Short mmCIF file of C-alpha atoms in Angstrom, two decimals:
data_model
loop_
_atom_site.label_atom_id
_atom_site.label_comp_id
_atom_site.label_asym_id
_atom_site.label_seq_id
_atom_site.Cartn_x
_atom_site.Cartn_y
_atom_site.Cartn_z
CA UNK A 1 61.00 93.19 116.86
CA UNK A 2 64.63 94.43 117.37
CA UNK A 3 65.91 97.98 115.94
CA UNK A 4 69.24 99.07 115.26
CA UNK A 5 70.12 102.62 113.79
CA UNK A 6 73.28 103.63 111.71
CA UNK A 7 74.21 106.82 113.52
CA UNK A 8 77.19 107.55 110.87
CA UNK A 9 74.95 106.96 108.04
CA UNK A 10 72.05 109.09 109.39
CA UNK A 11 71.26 112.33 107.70
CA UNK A 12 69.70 114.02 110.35
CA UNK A 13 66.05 114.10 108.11
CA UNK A 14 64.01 113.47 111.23
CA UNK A 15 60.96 111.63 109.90
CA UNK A 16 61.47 108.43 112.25
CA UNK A 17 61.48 110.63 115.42
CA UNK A 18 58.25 112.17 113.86
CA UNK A 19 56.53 108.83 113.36
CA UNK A 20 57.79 107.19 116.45
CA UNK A 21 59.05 109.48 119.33
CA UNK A 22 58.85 106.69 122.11
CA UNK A 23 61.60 104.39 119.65
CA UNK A 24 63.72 107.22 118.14
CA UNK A 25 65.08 110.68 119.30
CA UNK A 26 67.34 113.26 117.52
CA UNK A 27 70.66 113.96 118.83
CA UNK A 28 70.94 117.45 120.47
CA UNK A 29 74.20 118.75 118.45
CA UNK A 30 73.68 117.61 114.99
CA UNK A 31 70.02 115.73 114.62
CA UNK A 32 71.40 112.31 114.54
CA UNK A 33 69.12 109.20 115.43
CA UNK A 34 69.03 108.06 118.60
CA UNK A 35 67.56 104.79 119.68
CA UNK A 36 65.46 105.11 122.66
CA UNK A 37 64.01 101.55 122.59
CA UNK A 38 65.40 98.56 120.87
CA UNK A 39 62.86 96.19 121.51
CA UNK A 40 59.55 98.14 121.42
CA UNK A 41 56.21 96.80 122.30
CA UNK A 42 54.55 95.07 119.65
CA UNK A 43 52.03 97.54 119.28
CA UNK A 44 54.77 99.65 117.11
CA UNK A 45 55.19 97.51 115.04
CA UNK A 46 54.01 99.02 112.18
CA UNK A 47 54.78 102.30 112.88
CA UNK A 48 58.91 101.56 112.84
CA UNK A 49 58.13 99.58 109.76
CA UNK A 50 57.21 102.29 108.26
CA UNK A 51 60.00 104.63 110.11
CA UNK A 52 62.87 102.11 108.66
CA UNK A 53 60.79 102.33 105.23
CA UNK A 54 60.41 105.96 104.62
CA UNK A 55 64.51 106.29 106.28
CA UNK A 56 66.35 107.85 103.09
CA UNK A 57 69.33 105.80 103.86
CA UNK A 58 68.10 102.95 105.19
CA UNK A 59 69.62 103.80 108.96
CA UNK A 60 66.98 102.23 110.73
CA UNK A 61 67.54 98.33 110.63
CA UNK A 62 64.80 95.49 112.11
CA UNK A 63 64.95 91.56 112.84
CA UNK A 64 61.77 90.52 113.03
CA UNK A 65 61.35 87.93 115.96
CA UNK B 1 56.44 103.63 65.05
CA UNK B 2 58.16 104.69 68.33
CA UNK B 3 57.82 101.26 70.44
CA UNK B 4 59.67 99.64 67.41
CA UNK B 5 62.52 101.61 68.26
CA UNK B 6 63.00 99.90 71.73
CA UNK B 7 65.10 96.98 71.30
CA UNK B 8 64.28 93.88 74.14
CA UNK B 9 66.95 94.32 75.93
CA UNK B 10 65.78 97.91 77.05
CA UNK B 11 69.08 99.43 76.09
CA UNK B 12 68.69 102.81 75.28
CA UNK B 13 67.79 103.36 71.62
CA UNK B 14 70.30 105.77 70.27
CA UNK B 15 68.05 107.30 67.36
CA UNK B 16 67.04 110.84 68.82
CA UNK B 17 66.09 110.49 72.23
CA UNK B 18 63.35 112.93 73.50
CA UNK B 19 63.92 116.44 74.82
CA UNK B 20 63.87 117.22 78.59
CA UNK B 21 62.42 119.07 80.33
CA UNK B 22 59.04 118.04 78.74
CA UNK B 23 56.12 120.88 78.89
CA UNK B 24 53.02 119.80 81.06
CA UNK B 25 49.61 119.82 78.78
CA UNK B 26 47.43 122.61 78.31
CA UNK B 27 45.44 123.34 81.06
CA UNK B 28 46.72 120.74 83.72
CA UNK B 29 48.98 123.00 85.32
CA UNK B 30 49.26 120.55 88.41
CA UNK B 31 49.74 116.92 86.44
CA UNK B 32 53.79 116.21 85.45
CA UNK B 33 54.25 116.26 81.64
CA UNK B 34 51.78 113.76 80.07
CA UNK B 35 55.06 111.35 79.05
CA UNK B 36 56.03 111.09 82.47
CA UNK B 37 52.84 109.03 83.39
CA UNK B 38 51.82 106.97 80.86
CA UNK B 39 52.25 103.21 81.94
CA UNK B 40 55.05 102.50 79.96
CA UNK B 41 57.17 105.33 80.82
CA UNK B 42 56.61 104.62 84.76
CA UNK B 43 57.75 101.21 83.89
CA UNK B 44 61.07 101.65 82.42
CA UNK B 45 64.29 103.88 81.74
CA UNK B 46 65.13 106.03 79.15
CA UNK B 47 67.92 108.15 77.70
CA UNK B 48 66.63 112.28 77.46
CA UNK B 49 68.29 114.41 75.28
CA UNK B 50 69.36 117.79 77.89
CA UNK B 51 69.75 121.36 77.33
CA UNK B 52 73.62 120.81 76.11
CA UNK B 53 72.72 118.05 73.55
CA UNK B 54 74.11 115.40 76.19
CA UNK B 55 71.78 112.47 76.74
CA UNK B 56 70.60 110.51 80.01
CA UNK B 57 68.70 108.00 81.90
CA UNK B 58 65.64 109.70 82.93
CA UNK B 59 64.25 107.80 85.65
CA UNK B 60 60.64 107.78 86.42
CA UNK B 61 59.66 104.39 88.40
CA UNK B 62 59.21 105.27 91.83
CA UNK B 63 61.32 102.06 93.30
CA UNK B 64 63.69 102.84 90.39
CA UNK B 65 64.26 106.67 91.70
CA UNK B 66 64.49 105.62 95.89
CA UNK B 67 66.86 103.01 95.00
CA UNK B 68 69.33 104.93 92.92
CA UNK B 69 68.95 108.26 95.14
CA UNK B 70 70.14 105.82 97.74
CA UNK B 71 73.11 104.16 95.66
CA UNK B 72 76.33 104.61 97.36
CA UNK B 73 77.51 104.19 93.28
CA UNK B 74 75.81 107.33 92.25
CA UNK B 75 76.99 110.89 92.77
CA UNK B 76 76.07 114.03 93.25
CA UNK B 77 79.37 115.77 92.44
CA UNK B 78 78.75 118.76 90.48
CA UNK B 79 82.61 119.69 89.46
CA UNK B 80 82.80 115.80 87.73
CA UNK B 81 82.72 116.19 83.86
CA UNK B 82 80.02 113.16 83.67
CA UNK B 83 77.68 115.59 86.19
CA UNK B 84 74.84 116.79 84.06
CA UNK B 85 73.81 119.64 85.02
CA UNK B 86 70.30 121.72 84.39
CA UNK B 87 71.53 124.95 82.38
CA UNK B 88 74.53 126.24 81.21
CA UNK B 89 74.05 129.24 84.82
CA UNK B 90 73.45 125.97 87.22
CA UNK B 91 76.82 124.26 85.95
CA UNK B 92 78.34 128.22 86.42
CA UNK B 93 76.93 128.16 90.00
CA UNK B 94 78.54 124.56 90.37
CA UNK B 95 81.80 125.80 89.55
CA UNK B 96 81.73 129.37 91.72
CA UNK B 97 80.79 128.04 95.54
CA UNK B 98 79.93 124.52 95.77
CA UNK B 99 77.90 123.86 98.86
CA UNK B 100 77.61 120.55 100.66
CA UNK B 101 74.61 119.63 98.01
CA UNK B 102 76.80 119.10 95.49
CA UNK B 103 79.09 116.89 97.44
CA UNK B 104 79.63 113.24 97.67
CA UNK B 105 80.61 111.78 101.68
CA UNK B 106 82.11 111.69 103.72
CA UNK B 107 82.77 115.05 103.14
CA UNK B 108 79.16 116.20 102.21
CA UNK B 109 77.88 114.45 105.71
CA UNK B 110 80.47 116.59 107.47
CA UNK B 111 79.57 120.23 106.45
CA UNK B 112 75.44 118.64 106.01
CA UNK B 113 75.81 118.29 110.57
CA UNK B 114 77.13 121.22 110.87
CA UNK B 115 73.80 122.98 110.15
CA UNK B 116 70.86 120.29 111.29
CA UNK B 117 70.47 120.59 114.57
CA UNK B 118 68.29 123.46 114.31
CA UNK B 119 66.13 121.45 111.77
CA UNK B 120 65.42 118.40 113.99
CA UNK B 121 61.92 117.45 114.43
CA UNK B 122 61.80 118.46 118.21
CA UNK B 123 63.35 122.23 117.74
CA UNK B 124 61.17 123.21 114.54
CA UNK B 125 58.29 121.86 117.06
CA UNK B 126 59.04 124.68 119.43
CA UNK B 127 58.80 127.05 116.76
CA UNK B 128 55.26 126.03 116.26
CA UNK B 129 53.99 129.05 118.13
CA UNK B 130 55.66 131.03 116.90
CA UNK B 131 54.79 130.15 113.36
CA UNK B 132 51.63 130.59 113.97
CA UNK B 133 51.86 133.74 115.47
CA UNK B 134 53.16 135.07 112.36
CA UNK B 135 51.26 133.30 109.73
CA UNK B 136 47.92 134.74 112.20
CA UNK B 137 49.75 138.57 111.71
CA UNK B 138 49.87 137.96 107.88
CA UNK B 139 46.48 137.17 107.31
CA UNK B 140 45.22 140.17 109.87
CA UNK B 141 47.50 142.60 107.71
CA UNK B 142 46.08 140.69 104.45
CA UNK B 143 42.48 141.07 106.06
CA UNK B 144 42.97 144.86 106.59
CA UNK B 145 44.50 145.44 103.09
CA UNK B 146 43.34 146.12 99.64
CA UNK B 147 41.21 143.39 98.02
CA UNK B 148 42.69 141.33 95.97
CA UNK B 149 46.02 141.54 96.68
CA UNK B 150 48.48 139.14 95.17
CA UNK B 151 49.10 136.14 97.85
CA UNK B 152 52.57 135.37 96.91
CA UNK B 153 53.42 138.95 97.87
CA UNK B 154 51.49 139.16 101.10
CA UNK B 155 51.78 135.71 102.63
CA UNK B 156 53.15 133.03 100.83
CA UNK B 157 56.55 134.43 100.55
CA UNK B 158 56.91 136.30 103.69
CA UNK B 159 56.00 133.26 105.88
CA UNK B 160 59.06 130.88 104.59
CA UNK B 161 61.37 134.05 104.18
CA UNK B 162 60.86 135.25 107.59
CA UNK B 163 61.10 131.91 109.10
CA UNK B 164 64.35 131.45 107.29
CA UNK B 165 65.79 134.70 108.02
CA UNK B 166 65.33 134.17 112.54
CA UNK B 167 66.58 130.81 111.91
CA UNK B 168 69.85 131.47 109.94
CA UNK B 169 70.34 135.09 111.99
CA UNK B 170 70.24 137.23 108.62
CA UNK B 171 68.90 140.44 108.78
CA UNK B 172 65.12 140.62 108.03
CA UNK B 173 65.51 144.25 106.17
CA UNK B 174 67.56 142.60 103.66
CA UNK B 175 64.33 140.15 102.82
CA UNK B 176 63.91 141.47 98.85
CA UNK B 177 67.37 141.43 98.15
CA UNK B 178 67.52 137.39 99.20
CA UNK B 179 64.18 136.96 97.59
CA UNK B 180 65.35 138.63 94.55
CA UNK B 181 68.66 136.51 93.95
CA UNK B 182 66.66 133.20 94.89
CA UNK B 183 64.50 133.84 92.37
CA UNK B 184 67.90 134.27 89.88
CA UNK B 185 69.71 131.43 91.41
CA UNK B 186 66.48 129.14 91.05
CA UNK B 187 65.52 129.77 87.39
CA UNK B 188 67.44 127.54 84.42
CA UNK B 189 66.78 130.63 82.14
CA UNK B 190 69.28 132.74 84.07
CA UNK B 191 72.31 133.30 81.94
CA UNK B 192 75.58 132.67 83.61
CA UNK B 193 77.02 135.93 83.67
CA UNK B 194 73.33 136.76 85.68
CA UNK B 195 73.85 133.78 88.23
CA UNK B 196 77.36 134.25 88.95
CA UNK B 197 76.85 137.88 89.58
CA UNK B 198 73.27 137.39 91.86
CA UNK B 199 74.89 134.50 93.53
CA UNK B 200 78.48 136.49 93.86
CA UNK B 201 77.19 139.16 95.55
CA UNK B 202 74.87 137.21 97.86
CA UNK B 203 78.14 135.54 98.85
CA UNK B 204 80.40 138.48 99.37
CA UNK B 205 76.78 139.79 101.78
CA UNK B 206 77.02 136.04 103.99
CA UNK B 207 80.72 136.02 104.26
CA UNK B 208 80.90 139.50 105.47
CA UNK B 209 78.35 138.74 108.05
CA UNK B 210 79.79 135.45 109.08
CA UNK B 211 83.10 137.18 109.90
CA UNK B 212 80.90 139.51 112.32
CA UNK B 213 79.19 136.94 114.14
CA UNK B 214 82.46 135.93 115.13
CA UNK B 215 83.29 138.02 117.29
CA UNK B 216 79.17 139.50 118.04
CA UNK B 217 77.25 135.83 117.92
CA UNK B 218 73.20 135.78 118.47
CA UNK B 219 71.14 133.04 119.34
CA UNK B 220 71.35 131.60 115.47
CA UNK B 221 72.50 129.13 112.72
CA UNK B 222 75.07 131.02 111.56
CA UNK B 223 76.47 132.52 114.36
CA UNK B 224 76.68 128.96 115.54
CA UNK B 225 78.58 127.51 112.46
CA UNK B 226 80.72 130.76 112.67
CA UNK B 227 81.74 130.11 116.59
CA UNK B 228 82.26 126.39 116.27
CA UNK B 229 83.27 125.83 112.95
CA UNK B 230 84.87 129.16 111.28
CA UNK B 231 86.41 130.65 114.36
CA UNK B 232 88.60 126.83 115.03
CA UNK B 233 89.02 126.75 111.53
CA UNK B 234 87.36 124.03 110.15
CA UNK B 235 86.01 125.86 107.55
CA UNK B 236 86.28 129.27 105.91
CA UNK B 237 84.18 132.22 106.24
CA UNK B 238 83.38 131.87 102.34
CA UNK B 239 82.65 128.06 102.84
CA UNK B 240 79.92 129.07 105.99
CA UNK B 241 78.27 131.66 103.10
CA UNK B 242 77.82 129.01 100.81
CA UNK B 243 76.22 126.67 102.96
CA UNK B 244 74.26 129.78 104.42
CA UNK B 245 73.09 131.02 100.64
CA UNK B 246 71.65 127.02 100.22
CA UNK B 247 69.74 127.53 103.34
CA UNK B 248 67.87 130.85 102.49
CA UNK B 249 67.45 129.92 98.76
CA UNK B 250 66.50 126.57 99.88
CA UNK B 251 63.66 128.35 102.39
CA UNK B 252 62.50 130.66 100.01
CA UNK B 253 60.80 129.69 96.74
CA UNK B 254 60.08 125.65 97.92
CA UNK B 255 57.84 126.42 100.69
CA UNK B 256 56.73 129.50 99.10
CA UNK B 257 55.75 127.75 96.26
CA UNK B 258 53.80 125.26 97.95
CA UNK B 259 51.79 127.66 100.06
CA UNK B 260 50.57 129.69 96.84
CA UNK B 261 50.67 127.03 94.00
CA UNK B 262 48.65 124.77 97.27
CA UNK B 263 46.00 127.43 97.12
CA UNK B 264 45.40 127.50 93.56
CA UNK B 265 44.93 123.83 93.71
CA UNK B 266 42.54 123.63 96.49
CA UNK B 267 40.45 126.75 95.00
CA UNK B 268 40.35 124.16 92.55
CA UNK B 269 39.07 121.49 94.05
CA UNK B 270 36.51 123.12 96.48
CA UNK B 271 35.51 119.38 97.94
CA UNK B 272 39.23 119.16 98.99
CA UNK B 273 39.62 122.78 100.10
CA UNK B 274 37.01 121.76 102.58
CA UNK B 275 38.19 119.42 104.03
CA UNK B 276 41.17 121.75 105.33
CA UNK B 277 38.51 124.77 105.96
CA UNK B 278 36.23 122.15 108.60
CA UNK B 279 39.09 120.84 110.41
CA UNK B 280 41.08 121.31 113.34
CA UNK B 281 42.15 118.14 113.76
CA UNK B 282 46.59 118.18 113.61
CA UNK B 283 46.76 114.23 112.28
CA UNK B 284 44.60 115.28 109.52
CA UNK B 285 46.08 118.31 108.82
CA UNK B 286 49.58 117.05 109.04
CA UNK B 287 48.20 114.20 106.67
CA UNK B 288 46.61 116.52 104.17
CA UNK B 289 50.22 118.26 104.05
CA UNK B 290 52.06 114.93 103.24
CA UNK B 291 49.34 114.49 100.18
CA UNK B 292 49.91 117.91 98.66
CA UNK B 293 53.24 117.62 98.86
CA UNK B 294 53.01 114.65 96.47
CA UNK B 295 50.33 116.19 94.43
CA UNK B 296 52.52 119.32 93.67
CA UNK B 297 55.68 117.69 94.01
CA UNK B 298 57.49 121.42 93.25
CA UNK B 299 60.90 119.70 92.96
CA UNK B 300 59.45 119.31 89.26
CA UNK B 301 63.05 119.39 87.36
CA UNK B 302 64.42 115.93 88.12
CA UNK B 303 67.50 116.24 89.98
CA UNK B 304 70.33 115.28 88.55
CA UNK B 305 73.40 112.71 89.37
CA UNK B 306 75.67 110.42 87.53
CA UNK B 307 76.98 106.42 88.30
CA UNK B 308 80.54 106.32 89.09
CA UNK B 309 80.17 102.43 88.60
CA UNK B 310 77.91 100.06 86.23
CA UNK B 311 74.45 99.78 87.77
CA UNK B 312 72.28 97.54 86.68
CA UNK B 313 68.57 98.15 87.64
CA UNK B 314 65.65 95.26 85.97
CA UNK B 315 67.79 94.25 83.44
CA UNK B 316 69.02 98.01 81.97
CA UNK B 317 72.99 98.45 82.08
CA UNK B 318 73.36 102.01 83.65
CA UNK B 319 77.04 102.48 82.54
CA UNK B 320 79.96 104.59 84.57
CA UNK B 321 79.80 107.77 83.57
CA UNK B 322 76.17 107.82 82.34
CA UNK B 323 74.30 110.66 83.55
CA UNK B 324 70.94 110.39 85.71
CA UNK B 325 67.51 112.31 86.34
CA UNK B 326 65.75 111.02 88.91
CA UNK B 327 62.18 112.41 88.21
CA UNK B 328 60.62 112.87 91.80
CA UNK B 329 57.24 114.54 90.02
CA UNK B 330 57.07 110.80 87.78
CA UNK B 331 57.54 108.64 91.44
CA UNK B 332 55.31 110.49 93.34
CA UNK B 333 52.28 109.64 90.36
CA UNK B 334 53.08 105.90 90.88
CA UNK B 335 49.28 103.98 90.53
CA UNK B 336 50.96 101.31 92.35
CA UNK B 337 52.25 103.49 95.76
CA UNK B 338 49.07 105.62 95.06
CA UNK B 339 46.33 104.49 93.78
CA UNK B 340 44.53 106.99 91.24
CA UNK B 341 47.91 108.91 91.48
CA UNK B 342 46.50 112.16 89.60
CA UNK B 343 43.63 112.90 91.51
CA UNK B 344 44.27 114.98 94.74
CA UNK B 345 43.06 113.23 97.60
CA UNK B 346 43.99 115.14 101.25
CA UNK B 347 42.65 112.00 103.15
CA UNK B 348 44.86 109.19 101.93
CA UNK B 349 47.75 108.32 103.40
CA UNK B 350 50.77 110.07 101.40
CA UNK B 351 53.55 109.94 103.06
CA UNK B 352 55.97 107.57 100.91
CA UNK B 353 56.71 109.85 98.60
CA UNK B 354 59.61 111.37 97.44
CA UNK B 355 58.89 114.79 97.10
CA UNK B 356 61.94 115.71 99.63
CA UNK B 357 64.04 113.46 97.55
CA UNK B 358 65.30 110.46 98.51
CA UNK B 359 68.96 109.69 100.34
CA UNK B 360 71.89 111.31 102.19
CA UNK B 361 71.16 114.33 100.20
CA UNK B 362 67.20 114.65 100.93
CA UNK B 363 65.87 117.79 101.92
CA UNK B 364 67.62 118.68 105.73
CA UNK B 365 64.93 121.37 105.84
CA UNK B 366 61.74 119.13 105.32
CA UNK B 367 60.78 119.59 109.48
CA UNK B 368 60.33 123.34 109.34
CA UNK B 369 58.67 123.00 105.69
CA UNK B 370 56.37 120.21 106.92
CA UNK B 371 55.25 122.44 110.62
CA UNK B 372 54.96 125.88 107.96
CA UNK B 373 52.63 124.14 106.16
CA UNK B 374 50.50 122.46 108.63
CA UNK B 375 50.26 125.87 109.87
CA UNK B 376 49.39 127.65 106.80
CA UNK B 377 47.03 125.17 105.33
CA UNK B 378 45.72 124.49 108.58
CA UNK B 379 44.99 128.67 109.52
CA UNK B 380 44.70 130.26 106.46
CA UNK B 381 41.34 129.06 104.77
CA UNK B 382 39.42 128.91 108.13
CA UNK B 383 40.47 132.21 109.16
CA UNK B 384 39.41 133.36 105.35
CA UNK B 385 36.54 130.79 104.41
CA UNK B 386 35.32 133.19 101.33
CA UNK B 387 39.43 133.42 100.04
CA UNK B 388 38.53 132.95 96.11
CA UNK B 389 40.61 133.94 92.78
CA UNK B 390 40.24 137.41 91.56
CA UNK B 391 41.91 136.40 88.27
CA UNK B 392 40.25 134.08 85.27
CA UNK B 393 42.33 130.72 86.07
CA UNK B 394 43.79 130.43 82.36
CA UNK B 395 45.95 133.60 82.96
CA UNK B 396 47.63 132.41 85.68
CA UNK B 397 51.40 132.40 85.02
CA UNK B 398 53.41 129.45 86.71
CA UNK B 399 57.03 129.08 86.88
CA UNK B 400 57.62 126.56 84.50
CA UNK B 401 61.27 127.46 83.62
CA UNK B 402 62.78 127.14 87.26
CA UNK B 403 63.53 123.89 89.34
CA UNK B 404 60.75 124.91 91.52
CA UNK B 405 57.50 125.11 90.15
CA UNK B 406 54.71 127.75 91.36
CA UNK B 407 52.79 130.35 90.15
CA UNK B 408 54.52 133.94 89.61
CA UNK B 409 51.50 135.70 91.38
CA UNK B 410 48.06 134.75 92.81
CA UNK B 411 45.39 137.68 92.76
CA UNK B 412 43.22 136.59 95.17
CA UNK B 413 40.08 138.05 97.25
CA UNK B 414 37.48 136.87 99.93
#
């Protein structure tokens, strides 16, 4: 699976950084997403589903491979 | 009689829609208003009749509510005649100092990162300890009180409003007077006159002590937005107390609420009070937090926006102009996101719901609620196994007039 993150439409609400720490960090100033991995190990999976799912403006985007 | 009033096309029937807010029934002080949750008022919209005698879309279907909380077409302006707004004091407050909240982008994302990165995940983490350090002094100074005492008094409100208070760098001594206009600023039966005066002088307090962290600055929020962002000018003084007053109102009564209205619902429900009181374990505790947030969902007033374009959402026209309440207490009793939605369940898996709200204007504060409550839920009923009610249940007050619901007090005794 690929992820991609939105940083200008992120809102800083932290949950994917929660769920997945090894796939998504905040930034330091302001608590924006940053993308740590882009191609995770499949054993995510479901776990960044659910981090893109839960995103309250859809920031977090996947392509399924 | 009713149903025939619906025409097929699900446009809103004009005949005398219902009044909103709805009352919850008699003696189910935790369950949304009964015609919020019956099947065919998850399914579809309807037009409400508000406070003003202005009618809108009240929107109860929990994909309904994500998707137009997340609609770049739908505002949240609050100085926009179509905005409809809760009482005659909120639209008052609206018009005095409107905070970021009330703001569409890109201007609303601008001020909103100005104050976040003390909420992200990894710094409310490091509070953690010190949380607990303080929740574990609350209940040894409850412990070596009177019995009962009143919990909102002598934990559930202290924990939020002290956390609040280090955070933002606002003077702990000062705790009543915030607690007090909160309480003001938070209640739809405040008259205007009442709200611009509470909220005027709360202002006039955060201003003044903006303009001295600008030149004195601690290790806090708002010396930080005072430094970076008042002192080069990018905003005013008055602008940083505006978005300082949301913050401590905002940390106030919502976590507060959930801590002591939590309580009453697990002395409830003994078999799920257990499950708290036996465990150690943070994955189930952090669960467990997710679920009564849903449960309680406090946010129980449905927040309010308007479309600025038509929207059309299965089939219903949602014109420009038309006025929205996006019922998070309705969506977060979905039987199809959660099965047997009413009953309280701290082992399933909550954590879809929407009791933060739902896009670019959900709650920035949700980290530090979410680590206060796994520490309160997870500390307080092991270190007081025998906490019971000292009060009959049916003369419990609860805060059914204000956007956040709770209870007003909670005798309580062990």
């Amino acid at each position: 699976m690929r992820v991609t993150v939105d940083q200008e439409m992120c809102v800083s609400a932290g949950q994917c950084s929660v769920l997945a720490a090894k796939v998504f960090d905040q930034r330091e100033e302001d608590g924006v997403v940053v993308l740590l991995d882009e191609q995770p190990p499949s054993e995510l999976d479901e776990i960044v589903r659910e981090a893109a799912a839960i995103c309250p403006v859809s920031a977090i985007g996947l392509t399924e491979s | 009689m009713g149903n025939s009033a619906v025409s097929a096309d699900h446009s809103p029937t004009e005949a005398d829609p219902v009044p909103y807010p709805m009352a919850r029934a008699t003696g189910c002080p935790f369950d949304p208003p009964p015609a919020l949750t019956t099947p065919e008022s998850q399914e579809r919209m309807r037009k409400v009749r508000l406070w003003d005698g202005s009618s809108v879309w009240l929107v109860t279907k929990y994909s309904h509510v994500r998707m137009l909380f997340a609609d770049k077409r739908v505002s949240h302006d609050t100085a926009h005649p179509s905005y409809p707004h809760e009482s005659a004091g909120f639209k008052e407050r609206a018009q005095q100092g409107k905070s970021f909240v009330n703001m569409d982008s890109p201007e609303h994302q601008r001020l909103r990162r100005m104050v976040t990165a003390p909420f992200a995940s990894r710094r409310v983490e490091s509070l953690r300890p010190q949380i607990q350090e303080m929740v574990d002094g609350l209940i040894d100074a409850m412990l070596a009180g009177p019995s009962p005492t009143d919990l909102v008094e002598s934990f559930a409100l202290p924990v939020p409003s002290l956390m609040i208070c280090l955070l933002l760098g606002v003077p702990v001594e000062q705790q009543k007077f915030f607690q007090d206009t909160a309480r003001i600023i938070i209640s739809t039966d405040s008259p205007p006159d009442v709200v611009n005066s509470a909220q005027g002088a709360l202002l006039d307090y955060l201003e003044g002590l903006t303009v001295e962290k600008m030149t004195r600055p601690g290790n806090d929020l708002l010396s930080d937005v005072a430094v970076k962002h008042v002192a080069t000018g990018s905003i005013t003084a008055r602008e940083a107390a505006i978005t300082a007053r949301l913050l401590l109102v905002g940390g106030h009564e919502t976590t507060a609420n959930m801590i002591a209205l939590g309580t009453l619902a697990l002395l409830q429900n003994p078999e799920q009070l257990a499950v708290l009181r036996d465990t150690d374990d943070p994955v189930l505790i952090s669960s467990a937090v997710e679920e009564m947030l849903r449960y309680l969902t406090i946010a129980h007033i449905a927040p309010r926006r308007f479309a600025m374009e038509d929207i059309e959402v299965d089939g219903v026209m949602i014109h420009a102009g038309d006025g929205l309440a996006l019922s998070l207490d309705a969506a977060n009793r979905s039987p199809e996101e959660f099965p047997d939605p009413q009953s309280l369940d701290l082992l399933r898996d909550a954590r879809k719901h929407v009791a933060f709200g739902f896009g670019p204007h959900q709650c920035l504060g949700q980290p530090l609620a979410r680590v206060e409550l796994q520490v309160v839920y997870g500390t307080l009923y092991r270190r007081i196994p025998t906490l019971r009610l000292a009060i009959d249940p049916d003369l419990i007050d609860f805060k059914d007039e204000g956007i956040i619901y709770g209870v007003r007090s909670l005798p309580v005794t062990w």
